[in-house]
Short mmCIF file of C-alpha atoms and ligand atoms in Angstrom, two decimals:
data_model
loop_
_atom_site.label_atom_id
_atom_site.label_comp_id
_atom_site.label_asym_id
_atom_site.label_seq_id
_atom_site.Cartn_x
_atom_site.Cartn_y
_atom_site.Cartn_z
CA MET A 1 -206.21 62.17 -102.14
CA ASP A 2 -207.64 58.88 -101.04
CA HIS A 3 -210.98 59.24 -99.30
CA ALA A 4 -210.12 57.43 -96.11
CA ARG A 5 -206.82 59.24 -95.71
CA ARG A 6 -208.38 62.58 -96.31
CA ARG A 7 -211.03 61.95 -93.70
CA LEU A 8 -208.38 60.66 -91.33
CA LEU A 9 -206.46 63.85 -91.76
CA SER A 10 -209.61 65.86 -91.25
CA GLY A 11 -210.38 63.85 -88.15
CA LEU A 12 -206.96 64.34 -86.63
CA LEU A 13 -207.00 68.04 -87.27
CA ALA A 14 -210.59 68.37 -86.13
CA SER A 15 -209.94 66.55 -82.87
CA GLY A 16 -207.70 69.39 -81.79
CA ALA A 17 -210.62 71.76 -82.27
CA MET A 18 -213.18 69.76 -80.38
CA ALA A 19 -212.92 72.01 -77.36
CA ALA A 20 -215.07 74.43 -79.32
CA THR A 21 -218.74 74.18 -78.46
CA PRO A 22 -221.00 72.46 -80.97
CA SER A 23 -222.72 75.73 -81.83
CA ALA A 24 -219.38 77.42 -82.42
CA ILE A 25 -218.48 74.72 -84.88
CA ALA A 26 -221.87 74.95 -86.52
CA ARG A 27 -221.42 78.67 -86.97
CA SER A 28 -218.05 78.15 -88.52
CA ALA A 29 -219.61 75.89 -91.13
CA VAL A 30 -221.09 78.69 -93.21
CA PRO A 31 -220.75 78.32 -96.97
CA ARG A 32 -217.37 79.31 -98.26
CA VAL A 33 -217.31 81.62 -101.20
CA PRO A 34 -215.77 79.67 -104.03
CA PRO A 35 -212.44 81.12 -105.14
CA PRO A 36 -211.98 81.82 -108.83
CA SER A 37 -211.79 78.45 -110.51
CA GLN A 38 -208.39 77.01 -111.26
CA GLY A 39 -207.46 73.90 -113.17
CA ASN A 40 -209.96 73.09 -115.86
CA PRO A 41 -212.59 75.79 -115.92
CA PRO A 42 -216.07 74.78 -116.96
CA PRO A 43 -216.80 75.35 -120.64
CA PRO A 44 -217.81 78.91 -121.47
CA ASP A 45 -221.58 78.97 -121.72
CA ALA A 46 -223.76 81.85 -120.67
CA LYS A 47 -226.30 80.75 -118.08
CA PHE A 48 -229.92 80.38 -119.11
CA SER A 49 -229.11 80.30 -122.80
CA ARG A 50 -230.84 77.01 -123.56
CA PRO A 51 -234.51 76.11 -123.30
CA LEU A 52 -235.50 73.56 -120.70
CA ARG A 53 -235.94 70.10 -122.12
CA VAL A 54 -239.45 68.82 -121.46
CA PRO A 55 -240.69 65.25 -121.89
CA GLY A 56 -240.75 64.42 -125.57
CA GLN A 57 -240.84 61.52 -127.95
CA ARG A 58 -237.16 60.84 -128.45
CA GLY A 59 -233.76 61.21 -126.89
CA LEU A 60 -233.14 62.21 -123.30
CA LEU A 61 -236.26 62.44 -121.16
CA ALA A 62 -238.38 60.82 -123.87
CA GLU A 63 -241.69 59.88 -122.32
CA VAL A 64 -242.44 56.17 -122.38
CA ARG A 65 -245.77 54.89 -121.15
CA LEU A 66 -245.01 51.37 -120.01
CA ALA A 67 -246.98 48.63 -121.71
CA GLY A 68 -245.40 45.29 -122.38
CA THR A 69 -241.68 44.71 -122.27
CA LEU A 70 -239.21 47.55 -122.68
CA ASP A 71 -235.62 46.79 -123.60
CA LEU A 72 -233.05 49.22 -122.24
CA THR A 73 -229.35 48.98 -122.94
CA ALA A 74 -226.86 50.50 -120.55
CA SER A 75 -224.25 51.97 -122.88
CA VAL A 76 -222.25 55.10 -123.56
CA GLY A 77 -224.13 57.60 -125.67
CA SER A 78 -223.06 60.86 -127.22
CA HIS A 79 -225.12 63.93 -126.39
CA ALA A 80 -224.72 67.60 -127.24
CA LEU A 81 -225.25 68.88 -123.70
CA PHE A 82 -222.93 71.89 -123.89
CA PRO A 83 -221.79 74.13 -126.73
CA GLY A 84 -218.92 72.52 -128.61
CA LEU A 85 -217.95 68.92 -128.24
CA ALA A 86 -220.56 66.29 -127.48
CA THR A 87 -220.51 64.67 -124.05
CA ALA A 88 -220.13 60.96 -123.52
CA LEU A 89 -223.09 60.18 -121.30
CA TRP A 90 -223.69 56.74 -119.85
CA ASN A 91 -227.34 56.09 -120.48
CA TYR A 92 -230.14 53.57 -120.64
CA THR A 93 -231.11 53.60 -124.24
CA GLY A 94 -233.88 51.90 -126.16
CA LYS A 95 -236.24 52.19 -129.09
CA VAL A 96 -239.89 53.03 -128.76
CA ALA A 97 -242.15 53.32 -131.80
CA GLY A 98 -239.03 53.40 -133.94
CA LEU A 99 -237.53 56.35 -132.07
CA PRO A 100 -234.43 56.27 -129.87
CA VAL A 101 -235.06 57.00 -126.19
CA ASP A 102 -232.30 57.76 -123.66
CA ASN A 103 -232.82 57.70 -119.89
CA PRO A 104 -236.52 57.87 -120.67
CA LEU A 105 -239.17 59.22 -118.32
CA LEU A 106 -241.07 56.01 -117.64
CA ILE A 107 -244.77 56.31 -116.85
CA ALA A 108 -246.60 53.51 -115.07
CA ARG A 109 -250.03 53.03 -113.54
CA GLN A 110 -250.56 51.78 -110.03
CA GLY A 111 -251.79 48.22 -110.46
CA GLY A 112 -249.90 47.94 -113.73
CA GLU A 113 -246.58 46.29 -114.29
CA ILE A 114 -242.99 47.26 -114.85
CA ASP A 115 -241.30 44.93 -117.28
CA VAL A 116 -237.87 46.13 -118.33
CA VAL A 117 -235.02 44.07 -119.71
CA LEU A 118 -231.62 45.54 -118.99
CA HIS A 119 -228.88 44.75 -121.51
CA ASN A 120 -225.47 45.60 -120.18
CA ARG A 121 -223.05 47.12 -122.70
CA ILE A 122 -221.33 49.47 -120.29
CA GLY A 123 -218.16 47.41 -119.92
CA ARG A 124 -218.58 46.60 -116.21
CA ASP A 125 -221.19 45.35 -113.77
CA THR A 126 -224.31 47.43 -113.50
CA THR A 127 -227.97 47.19 -112.42
CA ILE A 128 -231.23 49.09 -112.52
CA HIS A 129 -232.43 49.92 -109.03
CA TRP A 130 -236.04 51.08 -108.83
CA HIS A 131 -235.67 53.81 -106.25
CA GLY A 132 -238.69 54.09 -103.97
CA MET A 133 -240.54 51.15 -105.44
CA MET A 134 -241.95 48.37 -103.27
CA VAL A 135 -240.35 45.35 -104.87
CA ASP A 136 -238.95 41.98 -103.93
CA GLU A 137 -235.19 41.56 -103.68
CA ALA A 138 -234.84 40.01 -107.12
CA ASN A 139 -236.32 43.12 -108.72
CA ASP A 140 -234.69 45.66 -106.45
CA GLY A 141 -231.59 45.99 -108.61
CA SER A 142 -229.25 46.43 -105.67
CA GLY A 143 -225.60 45.46 -105.92
CA LEU A 144 -226.50 41.99 -104.61
CA HIS A 145 -227.61 41.12 -108.13
CA PRO A 146 -225.11 42.62 -110.53
CA VAL A 147 -225.58 42.24 -114.27
CA ARG A 148 -222.30 41.49 -116.02
CA HIS A 149 -221.16 43.22 -119.18
CA GLY A 150 -222.76 41.42 -122.12
CA ALA A 151 -225.46 39.88 -119.93
CA GLN A 152 -229.07 40.86 -119.46
CA ARG A 153 -231.65 40.82 -116.68
CA ARG A 154 -235.39 41.19 -116.70
CA TYR A 155 -237.00 43.32 -114.00
CA ARG A 156 -240.66 42.52 -113.80
CA PHE A 157 -242.93 43.50 -110.94
CA PRO A 158 -246.39 44.88 -110.20
CA VAL A 159 -246.59 48.60 -109.46
CA ARG A 160 -247.79 48.73 -105.85
CA ASN A 161 -246.76 52.31 -105.11
CA ARG A 162 -249.17 55.16 -105.06
CA ALA A 163 -248.75 57.95 -107.59
CA GLY A 164 -245.55 59.90 -107.27
CA LEU A 165 -242.27 60.67 -108.90
CA TYR A 166 -239.82 57.81 -108.40
CA TRP A 167 -236.62 57.12 -110.27
CA TYR A 168 -234.26 54.42 -111.44
CA HIS A 169 -230.49 54.25 -111.44
CA ALA A 170 -227.44 52.03 -111.51
CA HIS A 171 -226.59 50.51 -108.13
CA PRO A 172 -223.55 48.20 -108.42
CA HIS A 173 -221.64 47.74 -105.17
CA PHE A 174 -219.07 50.52 -104.67
CA HIS A 175 -219.55 52.08 -108.13
CA THR A 176 -222.96 53.68 -107.89
CA GLY A 177 -221.49 57.17 -107.58
CA ARG A 178 -219.52 56.96 -110.80
CA GLN A 179 -222.28 55.33 -112.81
CA VAL A 180 -224.96 57.78 -111.71
CA HIS A 181 -222.66 60.77 -112.18
CA GLN A 182 -221.82 59.60 -115.69
CA GLY A 183 -225.54 59.47 -116.44
CA LEU A 184 -227.18 56.14 -115.59
CA ALA A 185 -230.39 57.50 -114.08
CA GLY A 186 -233.91 58.40 -115.12
CA LEU A 187 -237.34 59.27 -113.77
CA LEU A 188 -240.31 57.00 -113.16
CA LEU A 189 -243.70 58.62 -112.79
CA VAL A 190 -246.45 56.52 -111.23
CA GLU A 191 -250.04 57.57 -111.79
CA ASP A 192 -253.20 56.57 -109.96
CA ALA A 193 -256.83 57.68 -109.94
CA GLU A 194 -256.27 60.26 -107.20
CA GLU A 195 -253.40 61.87 -109.09
CA LEU A 196 -255.37 62.00 -112.32
CA ALA A 197 -258.30 63.61 -110.49
CA LEU A 198 -255.98 66.24 -109.05
CA ARG A 199 -254.62 66.95 -112.50
CA GLY A 200 -258.17 67.42 -113.71
CA GLN A 201 -258.82 69.94 -110.93
CA LEU A 202 -255.63 71.88 -111.54
CA GLY A 203 -255.98 71.86 -115.31
CA LEU A 204 -252.25 72.32 -115.91
CA PRO A 205 -251.16 70.98 -119.29
CA TRP A 206 -248.51 68.31 -118.88
CA GLY A 207 -245.12 69.38 -120.23
CA GLU A 208 -246.11 73.07 -120.21
CA ARG A 209 -247.30 73.94 -116.73
CA ASP A 210 -246.80 70.56 -115.09
CA ILE A 211 -243.17 69.62 -115.59
CA PRO A 212 -240.83 67.10 -114.02
CA LEU A 213 -237.44 68.58 -113.15
CA LEU A 214 -234.54 66.14 -112.96
CA ILE A 215 -231.87 68.22 -111.24
CA ALA A 216 -228.27 67.04 -110.95
CA ASP A 217 -224.97 68.80 -110.62
CA LYS A 218 -222.11 67.41 -112.65
CA GLN A 219 -218.41 68.06 -112.67
CA VAL A 220 -217.59 69.04 -116.24
CA GLY A 221 -213.96 69.03 -117.26
CA ARG A 222 -212.00 69.46 -120.44
CA ASN A 223 -213.75 68.83 -123.74
CA ASN A 224 -217.16 68.78 -122.07
CA ALA A 225 -216.36 65.44 -120.45
CA LEU A 226 -218.09 64.47 -117.22
CA ALA A 227 -215.27 64.06 -114.72
CA TYR A 228 -215.40 61.66 -111.80
CA GLY A 229 -212.52 61.04 -109.44
CA ALA A 230 -211.53 57.54 -108.43
CA GLY A 231 -212.20 57.03 -104.72
CA ALA A 232 -214.17 60.25 -104.83
CA ASP A 233 -215.64 61.90 -101.78
CA ASP A 234 -218.85 63.98 -101.80
CA TRP A 235 -218.77 64.49 -105.56
CA ILE A 236 -220.20 67.95 -106.16
CA GLY A 237 -220.12 69.55 -109.59
CA ASN A 238 -219.44 72.83 -111.35
CA ARG A 239 -222.53 72.72 -113.55
CA VAL A 240 -226.20 72.02 -112.95
CA LEU A 241 -228.22 70.05 -115.43
CA VAL A 242 -232.00 70.34 -115.29
CA ASN A 243 -233.58 67.71 -117.51
CA TRP A 244 -230.10 67.21 -118.99
CA THR A 245 -229.92 70.88 -119.99
CA PRO A 246 -227.27 73.07 -118.36
CA GLU A 247 -228.85 75.96 -116.42
CA PRO A 248 -231.85 76.22 -118.76
CA PHE A 249 -234.61 78.77 -119.14
CA LEU A 250 -238.32 78.16 -119.37
CA ASP A 251 -240.61 80.45 -121.28
CA ALA A 252 -243.35 80.88 -118.67
CA PRO A 253 -246.68 82.56 -119.46
CA GLN A 254 -248.18 83.94 -116.21
CA GLY A 255 -250.24 81.52 -114.18
CA LEU A 256 -249.84 78.41 -112.10
CA TYR A 257 -247.01 75.87 -112.43
CA ARG A 258 -246.51 72.44 -110.97
CA PHE A 259 -242.92 71.24 -110.80
CA ARG A 260 -242.03 67.74 -109.73
CA MET A 261 -238.46 68.16 -108.65
CA ALA A 262 -236.05 65.29 -108.14
CA ASN A 263 -232.53 65.84 -106.85
CA LEU A 264 -230.43 63.30 -108.71
CA SER A 265 -227.12 64.82 -107.62
CA ASN A 266 -224.53 62.48 -106.19
CA ALA A 267 -223.84 64.47 -103.05
CA ARG A 268 -225.16 67.99 -103.28
CA MET A 269 -228.10 68.91 -101.10
CA LEU A 270 -230.23 71.63 -102.68
CA ARG A 271 -232.45 74.23 -101.08
CA PRO A 272 -234.78 75.18 -103.93
CA ALA A 273 -236.73 78.42 -103.91
CA PHE A 274 -238.38 80.54 -106.59
CA VAL A 275 -236.69 83.90 -106.35
CA HIS A 276 -238.30 87.02 -107.77
CA ARG A 277 -236.67 90.44 -107.32
CA GLY A 278 -234.37 88.86 -104.77
CA GLN A 279 -237.18 87.43 -102.64
CA PRO A 280 -238.36 83.81 -102.49
CA LEU A 281 -241.95 83.54 -103.71
CA PRO A 282 -244.42 81.52 -101.66
CA PHE A 283 -245.25 78.12 -103.11
CA HIS A 284 -247.14 75.03 -101.99
CA LEU A 285 -245.66 71.65 -101.28
CA LEU A 286 -248.08 69.06 -102.65
CA GLY A 287 -246.09 65.89 -102.31
CA THR A 288 -242.86 64.16 -101.40
CA ASP A 289 -240.94 61.01 -102.36
CA GLY A 290 -243.97 58.75 -102.05
CA GLY A 291 -246.66 61.00 -103.48
CA LEU A 292 -249.22 63.49 -102.24
CA LEU A 293 -249.39 64.97 -98.77
CA GLU A 294 -252.73 65.16 -96.99
CA ARG A 295 -252.81 68.88 -97.61
CA ALA A 296 -250.73 71.46 -99.40
CA TRP A 297 -248.23 73.32 -97.21
CA PRO A 298 -247.16 76.90 -97.91
CA LEU A 299 -243.38 77.26 -98.02
CA ARG A 300 -240.71 79.53 -99.42
CA ASP A 301 -237.93 76.97 -99.66
CA LEU A 302 -237.16 73.42 -98.64
CA PHE A 303 -234.17 71.13 -98.36
CA LEU A 304 -233.97 68.60 -101.16
CA ALA A 305 -231.23 66.07 -100.50
CA PRO A 306 -229.83 63.66 -103.07
CA ALA A 307 -232.58 61.18 -104.07
CA GLN A 308 -235.43 63.22 -102.60
CA ARG A 309 -238.40 64.54 -104.57
CA ALA A 310 -240.75 67.44 -104.03
CA ASP A 311 -243.98 68.15 -105.87
CA VAL A 312 -244.65 71.89 -105.75
CA LEU A 313 -247.17 74.39 -107.03
CA VAL A 314 -246.02 77.94 -107.68
CA ASP A 315 -248.20 80.81 -108.77
CA LEU A 316 -246.57 83.11 -111.31
CA SER A 317 -249.78 84.99 -112.16
CA GLN A 318 -248.72 88.07 -110.15
CA VAL A 319 -245.22 88.28 -111.60
CA PRO A 320 -245.17 91.12 -114.15
CA ALA A 321 -244.61 90.03 -117.72
CA GLY A 322 -241.04 90.59 -118.84
CA GLU A 323 -239.57 89.76 -115.43
CA ARG A 324 -237.76 86.64 -114.44
CA VAL A 325 -237.99 84.22 -111.58
CA LEU A 326 -234.98 82.12 -110.72
CA LEU A 327 -235.20 78.60 -109.47
CA ARG A 328 -232.34 78.96 -107.05
CA SER A 329 -230.79 76.75 -104.46
CA LEU A 330 -230.50 79.12 -101.50
CA ALA A 331 -227.45 79.32 -99.27
CA TYR A 332 -227.43 77.10 -96.22
CA ALA A 333 -224.95 75.96 -93.60
CA PRO A 334 -223.65 72.68 -95.00
CA MET A 335 -222.68 71.47 -91.52
CA GLU A 336 -219.81 69.41 -92.80
CA ASN A 337 -218.63 69.38 -89.24
CA ASP A 338 -216.29 66.47 -89.76
CA ALA A 339 -214.14 68.60 -92.01
CA ALA A 340 -214.96 72.16 -91.02
CA ALA A 341 -212.00 72.58 -88.73
CA THR A 342 -209.51 71.87 -91.51
CA GLY A 343 -210.81 74.41 -93.97
CA GLU A 344 -210.68 71.59 -96.49
CA ASP A 345 -210.94 73.03 -99.96
CA PRO A 346 -213.51 71.34 -102.18
CA MET A 347 -212.04 73.14 -105.19
CA LEU A 348 -209.07 70.81 -105.19
CA GLU A 349 -211.12 67.99 -106.57
CA HIS A 350 -213.93 69.93 -108.21
CA PRO A 351 -212.54 72.93 -110.09
CA GLY A 352 -215.18 75.60 -110.35
CA ALA A 353 -217.73 73.80 -108.20
CA PRO A 354 -219.61 76.01 -105.75
CA ALA A 355 -219.06 74.79 -102.21
CA MET A 356 -221.74 72.71 -100.55
CA GLY A 357 -224.35 75.13 -99.26
CA ALA A 358 -223.37 77.96 -101.57
CA PRO A 359 -226.25 79.48 -103.55
CA MET A 360 -226.69 78.16 -107.08
CA ASP A 361 -229.00 79.24 -109.86
CA LEU A 362 -230.62 76.22 -111.42
CA MET A 363 -233.09 77.58 -113.95
CA GLU A 364 -234.63 80.82 -115.15
CA LEU A 365 -238.37 81.28 -115.62
CA ARG A 366 -239.01 84.01 -118.19
CA VAL A 367 -242.42 85.28 -117.31
CA ARG A 368 -244.58 86.68 -120.06
CA THR A 369 -248.22 87.61 -120.48
CA GLY A 370 -250.52 84.67 -119.98
CA THR A 371 -254.19 84.14 -119.42
CA HIS A 372 -254.37 80.73 -117.82
CA ALA A 373 -256.95 80.61 -115.01
CA VAL A 374 -255.39 79.86 -111.64
CA ALA A 375 -257.26 77.06 -109.90
CA PRO A 376 -257.40 77.17 -106.10
CA VAL A 377 -255.14 74.70 -104.33
CA PRO A 378 -257.34 71.65 -103.78
CA ALA A 379 -257.90 70.63 -100.17
CA PRO A 380 -257.51 68.00 -98.95
CA LEU A 381 -255.10 66.40 -101.41
CA SER A 382 -255.07 62.86 -100.14
CA ARG A 383 -255.50 60.69 -97.09
CA LEU A 384 -252.60 58.97 -95.39
CA ALA A 385 -253.00 56.49 -92.58
CA ALA A 386 -251.97 58.25 -89.38
CA PRO A 387 -248.43 57.33 -88.44
CA PRO A 388 -248.24 55.27 -85.25
CA VAL A 389 -247.55 57.06 -82.00
CA ASP A 390 -243.90 57.74 -81.37
CA SER A 391 -242.99 54.76 -79.24
CA ALA A 392 -239.71 53.34 -77.99
CA PRO A 393 -237.57 52.50 -80.99
CA THR A 394 -237.43 48.92 -82.17
CA ARG A 395 -233.94 49.56 -83.50
CA ARG A 396 -231.37 52.26 -83.11
CA PHE A 397 -228.76 53.30 -85.61
CA THR A 398 -225.82 55.58 -84.95
CA LEU A 399 -224.17 57.46 -87.79
CA ARG A 400 -220.59 58.47 -87.35
CA ILE A 401 -217.18 58.62 -88.96
CA SER A 402 -214.42 56.35 -87.74
CA ASP A 403 -210.99 57.60 -86.77
CA ALA A 404 -209.81 56.02 -90.01
CA GLY A 405 -212.20 58.27 -91.92
CA ARG A 406 -214.92 55.74 -92.76
CA TRP A 407 -218.61 56.42 -92.46
CA LEU A 408 -220.31 53.88 -90.24
CA ILE A 409 -223.88 52.81 -89.50
CA ASN A 410 -223.89 51.19 -86.07
CA ASP A 411 -220.13 50.91 -86.35
CA TRP A 412 -220.58 48.83 -89.51
CA ASN A 413 -219.03 49.55 -92.89
CA TYR A 414 -220.42 47.57 -95.81
CA LEU A 415 -217.19 47.77 -97.75
CA LEU A 416 -214.88 46.72 -94.92
CA ASP A 417 -217.09 44.59 -92.72
CA GLY A 418 -219.14 42.58 -95.19
CA HIS A 419 -222.35 42.34 -97.16
CA GLY A 420 -224.41 39.86 -95.16
CA PRO A 421 -227.70 40.93 -93.58
CA ARG A 422 -227.02 42.56 -90.21
CA PHE A 423 -230.49 41.96 -88.80
CA GLU A 424 -233.86 40.45 -89.58
CA VAL A 425 -237.26 42.08 -89.66
CA ARG A 426 -240.45 40.07 -89.51
CA ARG A 427 -242.62 40.55 -92.57
CA GLY A 428 -245.80 42.39 -91.69
CA SER A 429 -244.37 43.94 -88.54
CA ARG A 430 -244.31 47.64 -87.82
CA GLU A 431 -241.08 49.01 -86.49
CA THR A 432 -239.77 52.32 -85.23
CA TRP A 433 -236.20 53.09 -86.21
CA GLU A 434 -234.11 55.76 -84.60
CA PHE A 435 -231.18 57.38 -86.37
CA ARG A 436 -228.75 59.34 -84.27
CA ASN A 437 -226.13 61.33 -86.14
CA ALA A 438 -222.93 62.30 -84.38
CA PHE A 439 -222.22 65.98 -84.11
CA ARG A 440 -218.84 65.72 -85.79
CA SER A 441 -220.49 64.44 -88.95
CA MET A 442 -222.34 65.61 -92.04
CA PRO A 443 -225.98 65.64 -93.08
CA HIS A 444 -226.73 62.09 -94.25
CA PRO A 445 -229.71 61.44 -96.53
CA LEU A 446 -230.63 57.93 -95.37
CA HIS A 447 -232.48 55.78 -97.84
CA LEU A 448 -234.40 52.58 -97.29
CA HIS A 449 -235.03 50.11 -100.09
CA GLY A 450 -238.32 48.35 -100.58
CA PHE A 451 -240.50 50.21 -98.05
CA ALA A 452 -241.79 53.73 -97.61
CA PHE A 453 -241.79 55.24 -94.15
CA ARG A 454 -243.17 58.09 -92.08
CA VAL A 455 -241.19 60.48 -89.92
CA LEU A 456 -242.31 60.47 -86.26
CA ALA A 457 -240.02 63.05 -84.73
CA ARG A 458 -236.77 64.98 -84.95
CA GLU A 459 -234.69 66.14 -82.03
CA GLY A 460 -231.61 68.31 -81.97
CA SER A 461 -232.34 69.75 -85.40
CA PRO A 462 -230.21 72.66 -86.60
CA ALA A 463 -231.86 76.08 -86.54
CA GLN A 464 -232.07 76.27 -90.34
CA LEU A 465 -234.32 73.21 -90.29
CA ARG A 466 -236.18 73.99 -87.06
CA ALA A 467 -237.33 77.22 -88.68
CA SER A 468 -239.63 75.24 -90.98
CA ALA A 469 -241.05 72.88 -88.36
CA ALA A 470 -244.78 72.63 -88.94
CA ALA A 471 -246.00 69.73 -86.83
CA SER A 472 -245.41 67.89 -83.58
CA GLY A 473 -242.02 66.33 -83.01
CA GLY A 474 -240.24 69.10 -84.89
CA ARG A 475 -241.42 67.70 -88.21
CA THR A 476 -241.26 69.80 -91.34
CA PRO A 477 -243.98 69.74 -94.02
CA GLN A 478 -241.79 67.35 -96.00
CA ASP A 479 -241.70 65.01 -93.00
CA LEU A 480 -245.47 64.69 -93.18
CA GLY A 481 -245.38 62.76 -96.44
CA LEU A 482 -244.46 59.24 -97.36
CA LEU A 483 -240.68 59.12 -97.73
CA ASP A 484 -237.97 56.78 -98.89
CA THR A 485 -235.09 59.12 -98.02
CA VAL A 486 -234.71 61.28 -94.92
CA VAL A 487 -231.92 63.64 -93.97
CA VAL A 488 -230.38 63.25 -90.54
CA TRP A 489 -228.38 66.39 -89.74
CA PRO A 490 -225.31 66.42 -87.52
CA GLY A 491 -226.34 66.17 -83.89
CA GLU A 492 -229.86 65.20 -84.85
CA THR A 493 -231.97 62.20 -83.87
CA VAL A 494 -234.74 61.18 -86.25
CA ARG A 495 -237.34 58.49 -85.62
CA ILE A 496 -239.28 56.87 -88.45
CA ALA A 497 -242.07 54.31 -88.61
CA ILE A 498 -241.97 51.54 -91.19
CA ASP A 499 -244.67 49.07 -92.10
CA PHE A 500 -242.95 45.88 -93.31
CA ALA A 501 -246.04 44.38 -94.91
CA GLN A 502 -245.29 43.02 -98.38
CA PRO A 503 -246.83 40.37 -100.58
CA CYS A 504 -243.68 38.26 -100.97
CA ARG A 505 -242.41 35.13 -99.28
CA GLY A 506 -239.06 33.92 -98.06
CA PRO A 507 -236.14 36.05 -97.01
CA GLN A 508 -235.75 39.26 -99.01
CA VAL A 509 -232.61 41.28 -98.50
CA TYR A 510 -232.70 45.07 -98.74
CA MET A 511 -230.37 47.97 -98.14
CA LEU A 512 -230.36 50.88 -95.77
CA HIS A 513 -227.75 53.39 -96.86
CA CYS A 514 -226.71 56.98 -97.15
CA HIS A 515 -227.71 58.39 -100.54
CA ASN A 516 -224.72 60.63 -100.67
CA LEU A 517 -223.46 58.21 -103.29
CA GLU A 518 -219.83 58.54 -102.30
CA HIS A 519 -220.77 57.65 -98.73
CA GLU A 520 -222.71 54.67 -100.03
CA ASP A 521 -219.80 53.53 -102.19
CA GLN A 522 -217.44 53.98 -99.26
CA GLY A 523 -219.56 51.56 -97.27
CA MET A 524 -222.17 53.65 -95.43
CA MET A 525 -224.71 50.90 -96.00
CA VAL A 526 -226.17 47.91 -94.19
CA ALA A 527 -228.15 44.99 -95.55
CA PHE A 528 -231.08 43.50 -93.66
CA ALA A 529 -233.45 40.63 -94.35
CA VAL A 530 -237.23 40.62 -94.21
CA VAL A 531 -238.32 37.13 -93.17
CA ASP A 532 -241.54 35.23 -92.44
CU1 C2O B 601 -231.45 55.38 -104.98
CU2 C2O B 601 -230.00 52.24 -102.83
O1 C2O B 601 -230.67 53.83 -103.92
CU1 CU B 602 -233.41 52.97 -103.51
CU1 CU B 603 -223.75 60.17 -95.77
#
């Protein structure tokens, strides 16, 4: 069914139920147990039967240390992801040292340069957006600068960001969801002196005990094809790929592990935890979207929304050899309050897909005897400028769904109402933005292009989030880092502080949008200009 119509229907039905108190609705929004899959079942493939792909020299997740110009071609590749037929994956492919690389893990140094030429052979407009990077508009790769099929575009900019795990993906207006789901995405690791010093202290060999995890659910249909519905809504999938491997295992000698997780799912929020004998193990959060926190925070799980990253340290030295630890996304209340009253069935569009908020096993760690010394968690990790005091917001943004079933930011829909900048920000200014999400809504992972931000405060947070509050203003450990994406839950108000300093001139237009990619494509986005 068409997105807008479906939401309209949901809205009409839900309005009859609005007499219920907010908490009653919230309670009703517990994860539904997925019914046995109908339609096209996912291909038969025992879970945890394939080893985790780690950064290598060729193919998917090949590691490419950037130096000079890299040519990447957006095209359809063929990859044996599942048993049986190969999967047509849309990927950024190139050649490095004579070897083919696909959706490579790019590695850059702060102070270095990114110089990538995109060649478009994907049969439609595309781009490369450098998610989380501080760039000028011309290099941002938003839909304002589409690259036509057969054309090319050079992205070239200095790496200003601090060390952290960033990523890159296609971002054409209204088609980002499809292109990312079909594969056009990869990781970008930025290194700096501080990060390299930390690595020295931890002594975890890269690719063995220090591993990036690109996590994305995909809807897999007949013949191992990645299936994406036209006009899709909240595209959740029936399989999870970690580093392009379905539900992999990792052979894990006892000791310490550092995982740099990135949720590259279109719409599915994850709640990762390391589960041993049914219990989540303690781990430390070292960093977020924009790199290291000031100090490591002990946690047992966290919410990782689409586009967010988490750098974690987990100690497997006490897990007996021969036992397994599951990287699991724990159950949570999805709070899809806009649709909860209808009992809308996500299985209709996503056969076999666990409902949003249902537990999902992502990866198995097979623990075996190991002798690696466990270094203490370094403290402090980094220094961040203190965020400004929580002052009256410079701007306010409301998030809500229209009666016609369209997601709106300040009553604006990018698809229906236009692409021009909605407001101007003075370069070098510091602003406080307030996001207020309606109660009859969904969690929205809001993403800002071009600038990192700090969270100042949350109000009206749901209990499942409040439980992990660790600092003033109801902030969670994740909120204490530098972010480019922040979740605003239904009924919640979140204030962030942004420093609009940048070494560019003239108007530069950026996007603020929901990183649920179907919401973005359906117009939950506004453009704004940074001006002198
Ligand atoms: Cu990762 Cu505008 O997106
Ligand atoms: Cu972005
Ligand atoms: Cu959204």
